[in-house]
Short mmCIF file of C-alpha atoms (C1' of nucleotides) in Angstrom, two decimals:
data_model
loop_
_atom_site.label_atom_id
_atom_site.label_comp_id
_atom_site.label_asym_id
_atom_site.label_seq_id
_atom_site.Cartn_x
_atom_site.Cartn_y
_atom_site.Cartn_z
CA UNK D 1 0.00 0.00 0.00
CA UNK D 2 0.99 3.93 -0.79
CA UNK D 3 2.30 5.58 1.90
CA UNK D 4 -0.31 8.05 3.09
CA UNK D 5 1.36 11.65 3.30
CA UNK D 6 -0.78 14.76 4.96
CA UNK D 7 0.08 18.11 3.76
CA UNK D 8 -0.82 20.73 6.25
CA UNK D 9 -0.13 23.94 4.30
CA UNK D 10 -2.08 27.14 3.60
CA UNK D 11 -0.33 28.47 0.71
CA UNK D 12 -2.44 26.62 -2.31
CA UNK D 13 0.25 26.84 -4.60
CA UNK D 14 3.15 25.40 -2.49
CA UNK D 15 0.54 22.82 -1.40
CA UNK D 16 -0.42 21.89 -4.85
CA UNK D 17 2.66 21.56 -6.04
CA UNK D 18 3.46 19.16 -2.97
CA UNK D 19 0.99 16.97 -3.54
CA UNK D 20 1.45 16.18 -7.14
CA UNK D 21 5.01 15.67 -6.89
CA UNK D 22 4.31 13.03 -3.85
CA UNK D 23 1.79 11.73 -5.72
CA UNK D 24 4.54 11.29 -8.83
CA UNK D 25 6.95 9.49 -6.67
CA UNK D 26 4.05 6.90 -5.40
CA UNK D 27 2.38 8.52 -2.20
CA UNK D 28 -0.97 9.01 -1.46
CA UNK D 29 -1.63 12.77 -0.47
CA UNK D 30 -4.20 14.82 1.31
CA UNK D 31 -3.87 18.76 1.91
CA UNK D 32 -5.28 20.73 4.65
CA UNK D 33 -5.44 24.42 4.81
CA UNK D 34 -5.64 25.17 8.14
CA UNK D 35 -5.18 23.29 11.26
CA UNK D 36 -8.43 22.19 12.09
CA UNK D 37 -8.39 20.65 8.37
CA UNK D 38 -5.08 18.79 9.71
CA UNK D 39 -6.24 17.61 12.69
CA UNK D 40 -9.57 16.49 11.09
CA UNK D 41 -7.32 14.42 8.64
CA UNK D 42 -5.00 13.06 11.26
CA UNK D 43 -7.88 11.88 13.16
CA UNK D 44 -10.07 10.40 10.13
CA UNK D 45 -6.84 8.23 8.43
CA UNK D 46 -3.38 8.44 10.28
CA UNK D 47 -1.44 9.17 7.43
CA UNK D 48 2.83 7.81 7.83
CA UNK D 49 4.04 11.25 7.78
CA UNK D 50 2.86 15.08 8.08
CA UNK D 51 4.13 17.76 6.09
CA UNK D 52 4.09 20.30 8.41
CA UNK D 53 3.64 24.19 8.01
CA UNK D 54 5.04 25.98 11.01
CA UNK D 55 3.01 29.28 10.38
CA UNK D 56 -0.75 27.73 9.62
CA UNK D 57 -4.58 29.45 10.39
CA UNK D 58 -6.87 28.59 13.33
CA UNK D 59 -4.23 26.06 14.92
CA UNK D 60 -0.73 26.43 14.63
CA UNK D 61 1.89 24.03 13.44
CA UNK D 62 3.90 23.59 16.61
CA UNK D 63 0.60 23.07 18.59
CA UNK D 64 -0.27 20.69 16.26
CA UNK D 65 2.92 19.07 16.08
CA UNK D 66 2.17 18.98 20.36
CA UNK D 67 -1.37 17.46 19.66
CA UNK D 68 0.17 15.10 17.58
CA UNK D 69 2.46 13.79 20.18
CA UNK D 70 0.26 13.67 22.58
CA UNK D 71 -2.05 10.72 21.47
CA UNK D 72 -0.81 7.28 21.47
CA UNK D 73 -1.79 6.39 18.15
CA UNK D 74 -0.01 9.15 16.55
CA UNK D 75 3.18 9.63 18.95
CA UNK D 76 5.38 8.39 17.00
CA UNK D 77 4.13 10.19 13.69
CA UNK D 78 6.99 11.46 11.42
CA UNK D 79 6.60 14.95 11.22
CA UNK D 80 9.01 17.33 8.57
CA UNK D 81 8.63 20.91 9.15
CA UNK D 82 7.94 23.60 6.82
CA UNK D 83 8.98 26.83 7.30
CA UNK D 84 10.49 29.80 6.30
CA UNK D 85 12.31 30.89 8.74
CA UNK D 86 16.14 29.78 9.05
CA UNK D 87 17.37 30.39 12.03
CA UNK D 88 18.79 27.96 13.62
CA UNK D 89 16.35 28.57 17.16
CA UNK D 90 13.78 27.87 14.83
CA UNK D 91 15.20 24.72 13.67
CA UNK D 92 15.92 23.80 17.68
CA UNK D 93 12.52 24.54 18.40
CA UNK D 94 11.13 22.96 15.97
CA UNK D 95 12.88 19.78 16.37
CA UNK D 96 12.43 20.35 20.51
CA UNK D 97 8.58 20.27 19.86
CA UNK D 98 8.70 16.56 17.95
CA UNK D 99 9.39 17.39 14.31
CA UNK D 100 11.09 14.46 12.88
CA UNK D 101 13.05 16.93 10.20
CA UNK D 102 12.58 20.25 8.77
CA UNK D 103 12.93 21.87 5.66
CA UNK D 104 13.05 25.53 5.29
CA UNK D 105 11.32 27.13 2.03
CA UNK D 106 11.46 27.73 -0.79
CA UNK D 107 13.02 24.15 -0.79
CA UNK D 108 14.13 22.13 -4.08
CA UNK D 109 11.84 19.12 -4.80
CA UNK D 110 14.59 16.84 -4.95
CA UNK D 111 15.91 17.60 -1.48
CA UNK D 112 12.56 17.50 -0.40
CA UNK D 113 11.26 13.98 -1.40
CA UNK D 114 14.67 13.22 -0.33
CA UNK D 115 14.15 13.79 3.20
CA UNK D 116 10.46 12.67 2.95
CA UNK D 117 11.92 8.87 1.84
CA UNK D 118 14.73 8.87 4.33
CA UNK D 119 12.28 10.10 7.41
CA UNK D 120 9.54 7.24 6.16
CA UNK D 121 12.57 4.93 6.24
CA UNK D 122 14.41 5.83 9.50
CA UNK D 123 10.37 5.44 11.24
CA UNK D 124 8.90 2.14 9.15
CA UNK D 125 11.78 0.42 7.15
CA UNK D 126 9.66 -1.02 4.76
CA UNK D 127 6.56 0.77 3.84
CA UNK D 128 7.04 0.52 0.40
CA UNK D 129 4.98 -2.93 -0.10
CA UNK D 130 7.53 -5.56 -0.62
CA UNK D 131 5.43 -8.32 -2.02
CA UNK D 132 2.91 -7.59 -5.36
CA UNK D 133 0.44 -10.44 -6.55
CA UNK D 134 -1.36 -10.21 -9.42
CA UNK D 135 -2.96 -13.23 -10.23
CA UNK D 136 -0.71 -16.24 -10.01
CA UNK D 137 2.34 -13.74 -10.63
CA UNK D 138 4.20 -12.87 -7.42
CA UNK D 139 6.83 -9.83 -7.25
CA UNK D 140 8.81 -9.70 -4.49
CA UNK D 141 11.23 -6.29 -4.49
CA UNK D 142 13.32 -7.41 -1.58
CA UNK D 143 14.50 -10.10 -3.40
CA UNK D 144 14.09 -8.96 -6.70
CA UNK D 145 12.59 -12.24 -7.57
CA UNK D 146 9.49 -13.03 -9.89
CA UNK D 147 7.63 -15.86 -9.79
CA UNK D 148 4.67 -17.46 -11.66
CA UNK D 149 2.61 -20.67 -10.04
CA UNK D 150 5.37 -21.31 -8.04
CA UNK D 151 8.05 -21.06 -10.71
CA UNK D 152 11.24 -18.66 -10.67
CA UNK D 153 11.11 -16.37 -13.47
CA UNK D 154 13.92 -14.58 -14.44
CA UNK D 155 13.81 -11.34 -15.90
CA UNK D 156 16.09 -8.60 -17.12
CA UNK D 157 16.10 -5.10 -15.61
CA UNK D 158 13.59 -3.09 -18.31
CA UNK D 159 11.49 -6.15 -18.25
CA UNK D 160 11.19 -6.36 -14.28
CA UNK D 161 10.17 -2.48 -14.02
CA UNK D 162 7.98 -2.96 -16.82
CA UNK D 163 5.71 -5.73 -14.77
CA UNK D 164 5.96 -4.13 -11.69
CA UNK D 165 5.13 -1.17 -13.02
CA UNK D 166 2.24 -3.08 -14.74
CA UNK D 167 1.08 -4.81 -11.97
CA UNK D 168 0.66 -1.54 -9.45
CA UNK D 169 -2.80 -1.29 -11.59
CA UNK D 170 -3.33 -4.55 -12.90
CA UNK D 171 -6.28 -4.40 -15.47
CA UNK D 172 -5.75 -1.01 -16.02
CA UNK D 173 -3.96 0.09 -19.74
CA UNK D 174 -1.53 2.10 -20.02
CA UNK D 175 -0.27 3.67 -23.09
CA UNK D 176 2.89 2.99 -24.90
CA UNK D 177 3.75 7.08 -23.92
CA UNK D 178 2.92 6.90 -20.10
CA UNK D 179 5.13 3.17 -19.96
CA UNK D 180 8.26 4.97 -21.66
CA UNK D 181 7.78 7.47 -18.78
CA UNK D 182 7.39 4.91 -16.09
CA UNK D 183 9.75 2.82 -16.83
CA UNK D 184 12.26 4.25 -18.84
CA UNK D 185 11.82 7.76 -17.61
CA UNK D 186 10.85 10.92 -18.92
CA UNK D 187 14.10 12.31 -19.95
CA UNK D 188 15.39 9.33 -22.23
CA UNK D 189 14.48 8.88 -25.76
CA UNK D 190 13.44 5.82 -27.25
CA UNK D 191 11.11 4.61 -29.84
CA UNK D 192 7.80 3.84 -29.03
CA UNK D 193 8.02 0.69 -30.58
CA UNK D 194 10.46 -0.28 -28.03
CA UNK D 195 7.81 -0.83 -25.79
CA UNK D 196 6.43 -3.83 -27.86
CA UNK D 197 9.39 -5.45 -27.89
CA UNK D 198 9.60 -5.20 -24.28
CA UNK D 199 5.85 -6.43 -23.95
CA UNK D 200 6.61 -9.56 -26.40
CA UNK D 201 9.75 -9.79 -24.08
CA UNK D 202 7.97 -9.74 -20.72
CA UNK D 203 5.46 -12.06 -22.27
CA UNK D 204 7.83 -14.66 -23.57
CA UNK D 205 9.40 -15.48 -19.90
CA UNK D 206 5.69 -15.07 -18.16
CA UNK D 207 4.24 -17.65 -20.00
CA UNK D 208 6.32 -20.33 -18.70
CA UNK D 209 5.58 -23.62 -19.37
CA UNK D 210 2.55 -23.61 -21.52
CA UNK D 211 0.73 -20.77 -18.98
CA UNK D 212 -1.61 -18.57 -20.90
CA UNK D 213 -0.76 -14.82 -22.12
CA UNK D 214 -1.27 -12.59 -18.78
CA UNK D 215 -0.49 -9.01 -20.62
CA UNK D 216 -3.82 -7.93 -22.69
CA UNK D 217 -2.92 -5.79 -26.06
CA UNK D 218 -5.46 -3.08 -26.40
CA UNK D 219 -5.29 -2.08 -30.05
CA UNK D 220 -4.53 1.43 -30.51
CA UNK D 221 -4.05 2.13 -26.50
CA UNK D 222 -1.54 -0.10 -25.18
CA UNK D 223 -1.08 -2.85 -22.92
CA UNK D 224 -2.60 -4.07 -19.55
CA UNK D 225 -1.76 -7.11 -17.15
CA UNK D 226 -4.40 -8.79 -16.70
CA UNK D 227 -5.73 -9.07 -12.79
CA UNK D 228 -6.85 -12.74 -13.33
CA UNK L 1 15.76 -20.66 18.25
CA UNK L 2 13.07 -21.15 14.96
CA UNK L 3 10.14 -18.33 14.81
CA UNK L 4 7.43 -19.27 16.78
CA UNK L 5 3.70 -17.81 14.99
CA UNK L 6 0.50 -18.05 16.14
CA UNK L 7 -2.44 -19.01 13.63
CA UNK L 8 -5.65 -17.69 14.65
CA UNK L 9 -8.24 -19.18 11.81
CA UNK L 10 -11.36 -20.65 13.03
CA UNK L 11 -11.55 -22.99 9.74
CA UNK L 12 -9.94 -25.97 10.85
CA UNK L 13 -8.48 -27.07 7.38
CA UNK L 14 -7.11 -24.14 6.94
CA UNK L 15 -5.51 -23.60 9.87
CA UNK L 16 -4.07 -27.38 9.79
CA UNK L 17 -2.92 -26.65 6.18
CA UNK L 18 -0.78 -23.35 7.39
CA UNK L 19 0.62 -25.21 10.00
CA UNK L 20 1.57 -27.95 8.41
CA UNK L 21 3.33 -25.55 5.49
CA UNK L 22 4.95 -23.53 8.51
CA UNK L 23 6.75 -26.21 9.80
CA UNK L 24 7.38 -26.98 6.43
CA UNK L 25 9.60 -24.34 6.46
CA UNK L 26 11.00 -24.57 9.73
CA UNK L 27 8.50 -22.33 11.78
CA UNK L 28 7.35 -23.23 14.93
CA UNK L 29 3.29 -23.11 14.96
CA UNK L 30 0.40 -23.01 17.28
CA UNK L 31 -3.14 -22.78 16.28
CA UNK L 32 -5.90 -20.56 18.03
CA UNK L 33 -9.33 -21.36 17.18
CA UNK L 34 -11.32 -18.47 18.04
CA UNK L 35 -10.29 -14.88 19.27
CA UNK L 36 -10.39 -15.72 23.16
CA UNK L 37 -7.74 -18.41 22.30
CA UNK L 38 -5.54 -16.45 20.59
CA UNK L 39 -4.87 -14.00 23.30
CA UNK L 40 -4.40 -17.01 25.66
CA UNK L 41 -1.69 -17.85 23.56
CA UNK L 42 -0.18 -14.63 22.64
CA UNK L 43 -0.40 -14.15 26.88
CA UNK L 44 1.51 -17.21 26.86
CA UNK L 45 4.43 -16.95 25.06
CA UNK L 46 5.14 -13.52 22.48
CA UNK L 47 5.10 -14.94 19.07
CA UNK L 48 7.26 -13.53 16.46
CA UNK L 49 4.44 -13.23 14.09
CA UNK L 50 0.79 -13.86 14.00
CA UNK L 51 -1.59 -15.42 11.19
CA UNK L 52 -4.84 -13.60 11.91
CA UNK L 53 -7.93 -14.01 10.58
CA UNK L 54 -10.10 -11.20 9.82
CA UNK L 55 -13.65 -12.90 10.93
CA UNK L 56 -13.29 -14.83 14.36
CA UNK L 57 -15.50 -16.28 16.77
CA UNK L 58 -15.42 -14.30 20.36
CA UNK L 59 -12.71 -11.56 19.76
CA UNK L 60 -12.51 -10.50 16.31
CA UNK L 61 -9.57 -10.07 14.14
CA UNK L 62 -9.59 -6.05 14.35
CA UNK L 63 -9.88 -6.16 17.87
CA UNK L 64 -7.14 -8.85 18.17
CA UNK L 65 -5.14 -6.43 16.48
CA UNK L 66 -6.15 -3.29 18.30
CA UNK L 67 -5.34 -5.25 21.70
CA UNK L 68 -1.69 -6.63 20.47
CA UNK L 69 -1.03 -2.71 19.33
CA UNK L 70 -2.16 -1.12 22.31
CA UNK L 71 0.00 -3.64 25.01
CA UNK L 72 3.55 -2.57 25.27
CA UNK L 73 4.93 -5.73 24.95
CA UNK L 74 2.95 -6.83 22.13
CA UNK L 75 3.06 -3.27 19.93
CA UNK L 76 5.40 -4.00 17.39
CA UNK L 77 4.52 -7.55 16.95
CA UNK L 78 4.15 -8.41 13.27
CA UNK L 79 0.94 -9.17 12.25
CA UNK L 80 -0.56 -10.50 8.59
CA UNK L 81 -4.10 -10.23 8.49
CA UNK L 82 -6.03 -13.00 6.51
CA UNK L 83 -9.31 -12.94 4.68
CA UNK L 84 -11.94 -13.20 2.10
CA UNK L 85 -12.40 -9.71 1.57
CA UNK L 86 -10.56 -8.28 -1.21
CA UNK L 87 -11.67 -4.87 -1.45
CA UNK L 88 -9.50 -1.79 -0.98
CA UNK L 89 -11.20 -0.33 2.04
CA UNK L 90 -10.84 -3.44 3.78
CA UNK L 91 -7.43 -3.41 3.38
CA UNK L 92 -7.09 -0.36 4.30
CA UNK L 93 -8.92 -0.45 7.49
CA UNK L 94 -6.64 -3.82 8.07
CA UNK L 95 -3.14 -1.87 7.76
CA UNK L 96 -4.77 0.92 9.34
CA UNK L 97 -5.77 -1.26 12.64
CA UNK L 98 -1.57 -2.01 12.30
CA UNK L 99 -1.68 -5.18 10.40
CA UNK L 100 1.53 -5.09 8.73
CA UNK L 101 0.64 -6.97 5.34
CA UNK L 102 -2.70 -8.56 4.38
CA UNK L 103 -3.29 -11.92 2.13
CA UNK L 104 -7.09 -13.16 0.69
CA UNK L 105 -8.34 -15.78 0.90
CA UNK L 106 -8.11 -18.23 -1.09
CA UNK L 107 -4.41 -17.79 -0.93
CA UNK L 108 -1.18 -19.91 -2.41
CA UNK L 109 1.38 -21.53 -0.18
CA UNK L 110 4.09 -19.77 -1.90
CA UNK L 111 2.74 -15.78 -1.78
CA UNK L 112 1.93 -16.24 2.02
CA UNK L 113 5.46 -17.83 3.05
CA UNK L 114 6.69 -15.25 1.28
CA UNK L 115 5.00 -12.59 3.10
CA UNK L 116 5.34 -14.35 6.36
CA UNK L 117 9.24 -14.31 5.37
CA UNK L 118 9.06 -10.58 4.10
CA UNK L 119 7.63 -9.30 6.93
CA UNK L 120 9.49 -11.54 9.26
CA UNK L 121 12.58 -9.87 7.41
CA UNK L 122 12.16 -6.55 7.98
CA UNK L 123 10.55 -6.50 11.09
CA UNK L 124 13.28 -8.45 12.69
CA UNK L 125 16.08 -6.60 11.53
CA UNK L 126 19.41 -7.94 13.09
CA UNK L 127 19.23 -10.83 15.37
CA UNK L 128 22.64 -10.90 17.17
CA UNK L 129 23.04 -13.98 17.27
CA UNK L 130 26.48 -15.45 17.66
CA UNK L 131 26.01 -18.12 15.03
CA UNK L 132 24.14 -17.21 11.42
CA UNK L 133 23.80 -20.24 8.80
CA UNK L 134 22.65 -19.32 5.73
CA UNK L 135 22.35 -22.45 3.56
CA UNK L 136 25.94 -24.62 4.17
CA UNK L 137 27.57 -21.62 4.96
CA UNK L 138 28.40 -20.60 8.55
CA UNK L 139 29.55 -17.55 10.13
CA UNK L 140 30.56 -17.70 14.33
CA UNK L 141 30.75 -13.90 15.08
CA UNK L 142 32.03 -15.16 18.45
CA UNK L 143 34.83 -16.86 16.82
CA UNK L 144 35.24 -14.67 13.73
CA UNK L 145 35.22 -17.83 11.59
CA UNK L 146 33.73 -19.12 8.74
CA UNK L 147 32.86 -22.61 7.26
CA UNK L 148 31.32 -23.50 4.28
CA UNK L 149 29.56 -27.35 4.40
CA UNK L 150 32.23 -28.55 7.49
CA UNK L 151 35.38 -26.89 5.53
CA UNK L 152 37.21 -23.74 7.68
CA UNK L 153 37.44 -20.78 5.30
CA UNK L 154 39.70 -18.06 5.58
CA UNK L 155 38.31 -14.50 5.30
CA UNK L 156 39.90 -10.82 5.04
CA UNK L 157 37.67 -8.29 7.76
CA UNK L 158 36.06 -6.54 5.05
CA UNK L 159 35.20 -9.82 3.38
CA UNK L 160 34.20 -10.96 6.62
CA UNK L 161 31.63 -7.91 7.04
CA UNK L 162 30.50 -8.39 4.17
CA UNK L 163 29.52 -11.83 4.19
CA UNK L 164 27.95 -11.00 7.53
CA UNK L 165 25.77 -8.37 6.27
CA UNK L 166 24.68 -10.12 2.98
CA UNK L 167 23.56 -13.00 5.42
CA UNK L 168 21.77 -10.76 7.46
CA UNK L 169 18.82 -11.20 4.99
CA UNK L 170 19.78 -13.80 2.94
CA UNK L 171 17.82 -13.49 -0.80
CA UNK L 172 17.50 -9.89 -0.48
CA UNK L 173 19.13 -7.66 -2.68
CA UNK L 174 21.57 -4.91 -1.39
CA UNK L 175 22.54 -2.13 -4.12
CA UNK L 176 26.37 -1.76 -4.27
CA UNK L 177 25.71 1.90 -2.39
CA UNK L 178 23.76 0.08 0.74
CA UNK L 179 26.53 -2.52 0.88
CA UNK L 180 29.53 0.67 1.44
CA UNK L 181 27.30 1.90 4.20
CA UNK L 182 27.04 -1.22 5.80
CA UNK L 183 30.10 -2.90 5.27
CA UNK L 184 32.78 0.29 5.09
CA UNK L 185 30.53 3.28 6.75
CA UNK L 186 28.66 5.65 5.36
CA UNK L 187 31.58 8.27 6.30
CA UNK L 188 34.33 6.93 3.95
CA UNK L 189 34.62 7.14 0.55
CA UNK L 190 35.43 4.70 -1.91
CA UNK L 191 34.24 3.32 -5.37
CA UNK L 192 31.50 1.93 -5.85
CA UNK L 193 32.92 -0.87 -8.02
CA UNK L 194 35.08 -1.38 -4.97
CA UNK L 195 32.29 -3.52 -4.08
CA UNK L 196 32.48 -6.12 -7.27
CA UNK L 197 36.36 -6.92 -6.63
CA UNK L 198 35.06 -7.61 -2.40
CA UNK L 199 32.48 -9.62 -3.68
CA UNK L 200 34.59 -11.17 -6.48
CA UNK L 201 37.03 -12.73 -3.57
CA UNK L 202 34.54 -13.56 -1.25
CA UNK L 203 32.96 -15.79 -4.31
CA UNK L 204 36.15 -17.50 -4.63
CA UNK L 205 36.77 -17.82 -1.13
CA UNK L 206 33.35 -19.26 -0.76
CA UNK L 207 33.81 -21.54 -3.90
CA UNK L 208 35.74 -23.69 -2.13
CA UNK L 209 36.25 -27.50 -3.76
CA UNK L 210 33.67 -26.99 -6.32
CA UNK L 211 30.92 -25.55 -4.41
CA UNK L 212 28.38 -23.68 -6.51
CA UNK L 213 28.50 -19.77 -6.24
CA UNK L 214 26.37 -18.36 -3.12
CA UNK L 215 25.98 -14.73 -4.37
CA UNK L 216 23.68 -13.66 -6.73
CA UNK L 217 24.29 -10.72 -8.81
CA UNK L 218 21.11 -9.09 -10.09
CA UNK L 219 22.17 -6.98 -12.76
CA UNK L 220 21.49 -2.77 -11.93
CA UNK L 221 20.06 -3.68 -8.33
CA UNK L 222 22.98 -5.20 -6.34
CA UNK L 223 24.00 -8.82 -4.90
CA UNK L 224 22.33 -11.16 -2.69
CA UNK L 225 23.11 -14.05 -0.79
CA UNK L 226 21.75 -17.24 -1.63
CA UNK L 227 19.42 -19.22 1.30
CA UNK L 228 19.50 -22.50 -0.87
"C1'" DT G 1 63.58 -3.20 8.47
"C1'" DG G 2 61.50 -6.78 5.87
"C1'" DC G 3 57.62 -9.54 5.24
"C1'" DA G 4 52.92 -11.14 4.75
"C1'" DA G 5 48.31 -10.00 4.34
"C1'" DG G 6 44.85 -7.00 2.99
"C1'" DT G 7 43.07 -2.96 0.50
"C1'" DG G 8 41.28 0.11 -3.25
"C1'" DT G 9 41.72 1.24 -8.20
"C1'" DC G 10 42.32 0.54 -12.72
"C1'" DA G 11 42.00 -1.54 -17.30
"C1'" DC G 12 40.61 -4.99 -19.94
"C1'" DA G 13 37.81 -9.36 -20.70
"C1'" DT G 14 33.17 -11.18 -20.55
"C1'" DA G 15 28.48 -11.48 -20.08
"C1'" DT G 16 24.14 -9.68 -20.63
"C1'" DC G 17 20.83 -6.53 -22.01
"C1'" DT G 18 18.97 -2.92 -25.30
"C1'" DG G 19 17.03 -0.56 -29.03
"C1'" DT G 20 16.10 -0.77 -33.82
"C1'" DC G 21 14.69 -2.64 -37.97
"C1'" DA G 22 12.24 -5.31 -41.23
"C1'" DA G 23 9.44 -8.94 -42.32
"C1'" DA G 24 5.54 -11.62 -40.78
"C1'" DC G 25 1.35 -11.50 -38.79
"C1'" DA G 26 -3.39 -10.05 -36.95
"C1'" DC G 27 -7.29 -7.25 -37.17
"C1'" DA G 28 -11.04 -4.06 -38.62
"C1'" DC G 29 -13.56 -2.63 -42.16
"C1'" DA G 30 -15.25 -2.00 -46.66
"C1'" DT V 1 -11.64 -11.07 -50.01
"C1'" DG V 2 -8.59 -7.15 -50.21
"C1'" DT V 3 -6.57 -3.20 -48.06
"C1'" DG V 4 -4.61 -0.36 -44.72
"C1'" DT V 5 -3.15 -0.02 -40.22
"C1'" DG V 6 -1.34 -1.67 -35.99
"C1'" DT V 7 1.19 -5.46 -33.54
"C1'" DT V 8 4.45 -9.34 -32.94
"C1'" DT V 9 8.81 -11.30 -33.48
"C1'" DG V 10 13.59 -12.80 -34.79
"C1'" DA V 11 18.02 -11.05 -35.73
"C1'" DC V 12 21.68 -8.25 -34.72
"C1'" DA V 13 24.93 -4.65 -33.72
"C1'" DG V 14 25.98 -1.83 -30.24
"C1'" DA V 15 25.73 -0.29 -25.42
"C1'" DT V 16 26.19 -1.32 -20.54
"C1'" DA V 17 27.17 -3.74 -16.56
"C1'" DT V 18 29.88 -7.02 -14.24
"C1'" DG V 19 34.07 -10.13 -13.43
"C1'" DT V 20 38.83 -10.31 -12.65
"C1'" DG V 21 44.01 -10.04 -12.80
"C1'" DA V 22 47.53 -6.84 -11.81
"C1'" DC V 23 49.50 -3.45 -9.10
"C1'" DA V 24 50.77 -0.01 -5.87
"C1'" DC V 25 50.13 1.18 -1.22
"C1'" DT V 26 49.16 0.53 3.71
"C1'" DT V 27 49.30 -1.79 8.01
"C1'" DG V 28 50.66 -4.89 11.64
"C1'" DC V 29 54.04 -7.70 13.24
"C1'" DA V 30 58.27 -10.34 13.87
#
DNA sequence: TGCAAGTGTCACATATCTGTCAAACACACA
DNA sequence: TGTGTGTTTGACAGATATGTGACACTTGCA
């Protein structure tokens, strides 16, 4: 399961922008806009980490970085500060109160999902789910080891991303376009057509030992693996 | 000493079954037939993991859960939740109670020793004990020595941490950048390929009189060490 | 001081994977 | 049944990643 990530900040645009660039790297994200919002949030789902702004309306982000504390179910609640102040009593205070980390704005994506993945880590080693099943096809990440019905199945690097990319929505199609991005990347160039060969690829070591075609070709879309 | 997990399933085949395949694999098992059972047993002796079924006579499931969570003792005790529901929310409310992974029913032997192992893995990060074997290999920390099916084997120290590491979690995959922090420290510098020529000699060290080659290399991801 | 053992780097040898193409093949539709 | 379009597939020439021998340098010890 997604990590569930609550970002309690007024500003829409900073906010926003949070949430779809968690959402890119493969969180689940809720905003608030004020503290009451948070704390409604907290309270409904307890998310795996807060983003937290230290300036918010109606209940501040230190008090409800206290709050937070407070309860047993959420004591131990990574919390990463927000805030754009930079002084380093800030930063004291801030980490005095409970915050986990804290990242002064404006702050660069990268170093921010950067500290996001090594604060989920430090808390909950492995929230990232280790084991996918789709099917009879298992993925396990840890071990970097596909099987089928039982049977090892070994596949090269593209062709491992490719089905686990797959399988995080099995039944659903993607295009040709959105699997160069996933799997390849945005920033490389490669011919669409590439992606068929990496289908027929994929497809070739899946069906093992007579087992039936488990990637669906949807003509003129793209490709789908198939959920049963 | 072998992991000891409780199985709290009311069906009786299935229970039998799971026990049957734990031991299998060299668990220690004990089965709890309805909710008031389980914590008996859990009261008993603290398991290292618990098979819990969602829908249970007396106490259910959730509530198990909620009780393990809430005792100090029993708060971080893994916990896979089994059952016949497959929708999202479900599972959602099941991790959200603090199950730590979640299999349907009907399930295959193979995807829930996996998870069992996976979450067994991470949730149990470093037993120090003196004596690891990982397949025929065996490494006394005690006695800083190593044998490999009866023979001695000599080792360099960084060899030697490395081995040790890699059979912290034997089949899972370490990148060549989580194997310098481990083995050398995350505060020294030194080449990432560094890493092949260590793991090149510990191969040959550990190919002794024709034995087959207990590290995997899986191409862009890292090297593993073999439990079989 | 000399020696033995261990280390990190490099350069080259190998192994494995990739992307592209073109020809063969499927499919929808007239 | 023919036609145009989209998909599958085998072959292959790089491109990349890994394996390994050599070597210079350090360290601990006799």
């Amino acid at each position: 399961m997604k990590p569930f990530i609550v970002i309690a900040e007024d500003e829409a645009a900073v906010s926003e922008l949070l949430r779809y660039n968690l959402e890119a790297e493969g969180y689940e994200a809720a905003i608030a806009h004020d503290g009451e919002e948070a704390m409604l949030l907290i309270n409904e789902r307890v998310p795996d980490l807060i983003l937290l702004d230290w300036m918010l309306p109606k209940v501040s982000g230190i008090e409800i970085c206290r709050r937070v504390r407070a309860r047993q179910t959420t004591a131990n609640l990574p919390i990463i500060m927000l805030t754009a102040r930079t002084e380093e009593t800030d930063r004291i205070r801030g980490l005095q109160t409970g915050a986990d980390d804290y990242v002064s704005k404006p702050f660069s994506n990268n170093e921010l999902m950067a500290r996001v993945q090594a604060v989920l880590r430090r808390i909950r080693p492995a929230l990232v789910e280790d084991i996918i099943t789709v099917g009879d096809i298992m993925i396990d990440r840890a071990t970097h080891s596909i099987s089928r019905a039982g049977t090892d199945i070994h596949l090269g690097p593209t062709e491992f991303r490719l089905l686990e990319f797959l399988a995080q929505h099995p039944d659903r199609v993607y295009s040709r376009e959105q699997l160069l991005d996933g799997v390849w990347g945005s920033d490389v160039y490669v011919e669409l057509r590439t992606v068929d060969v990496h289908i027929g690829r994929l497809r070739r070591a899946l069906m093992i030992n007579g087992r039936d075609n488990p990637i669906r070709t949807v003509r003129q879309a793209g490709y789908s693996l198939r959920k049963n």
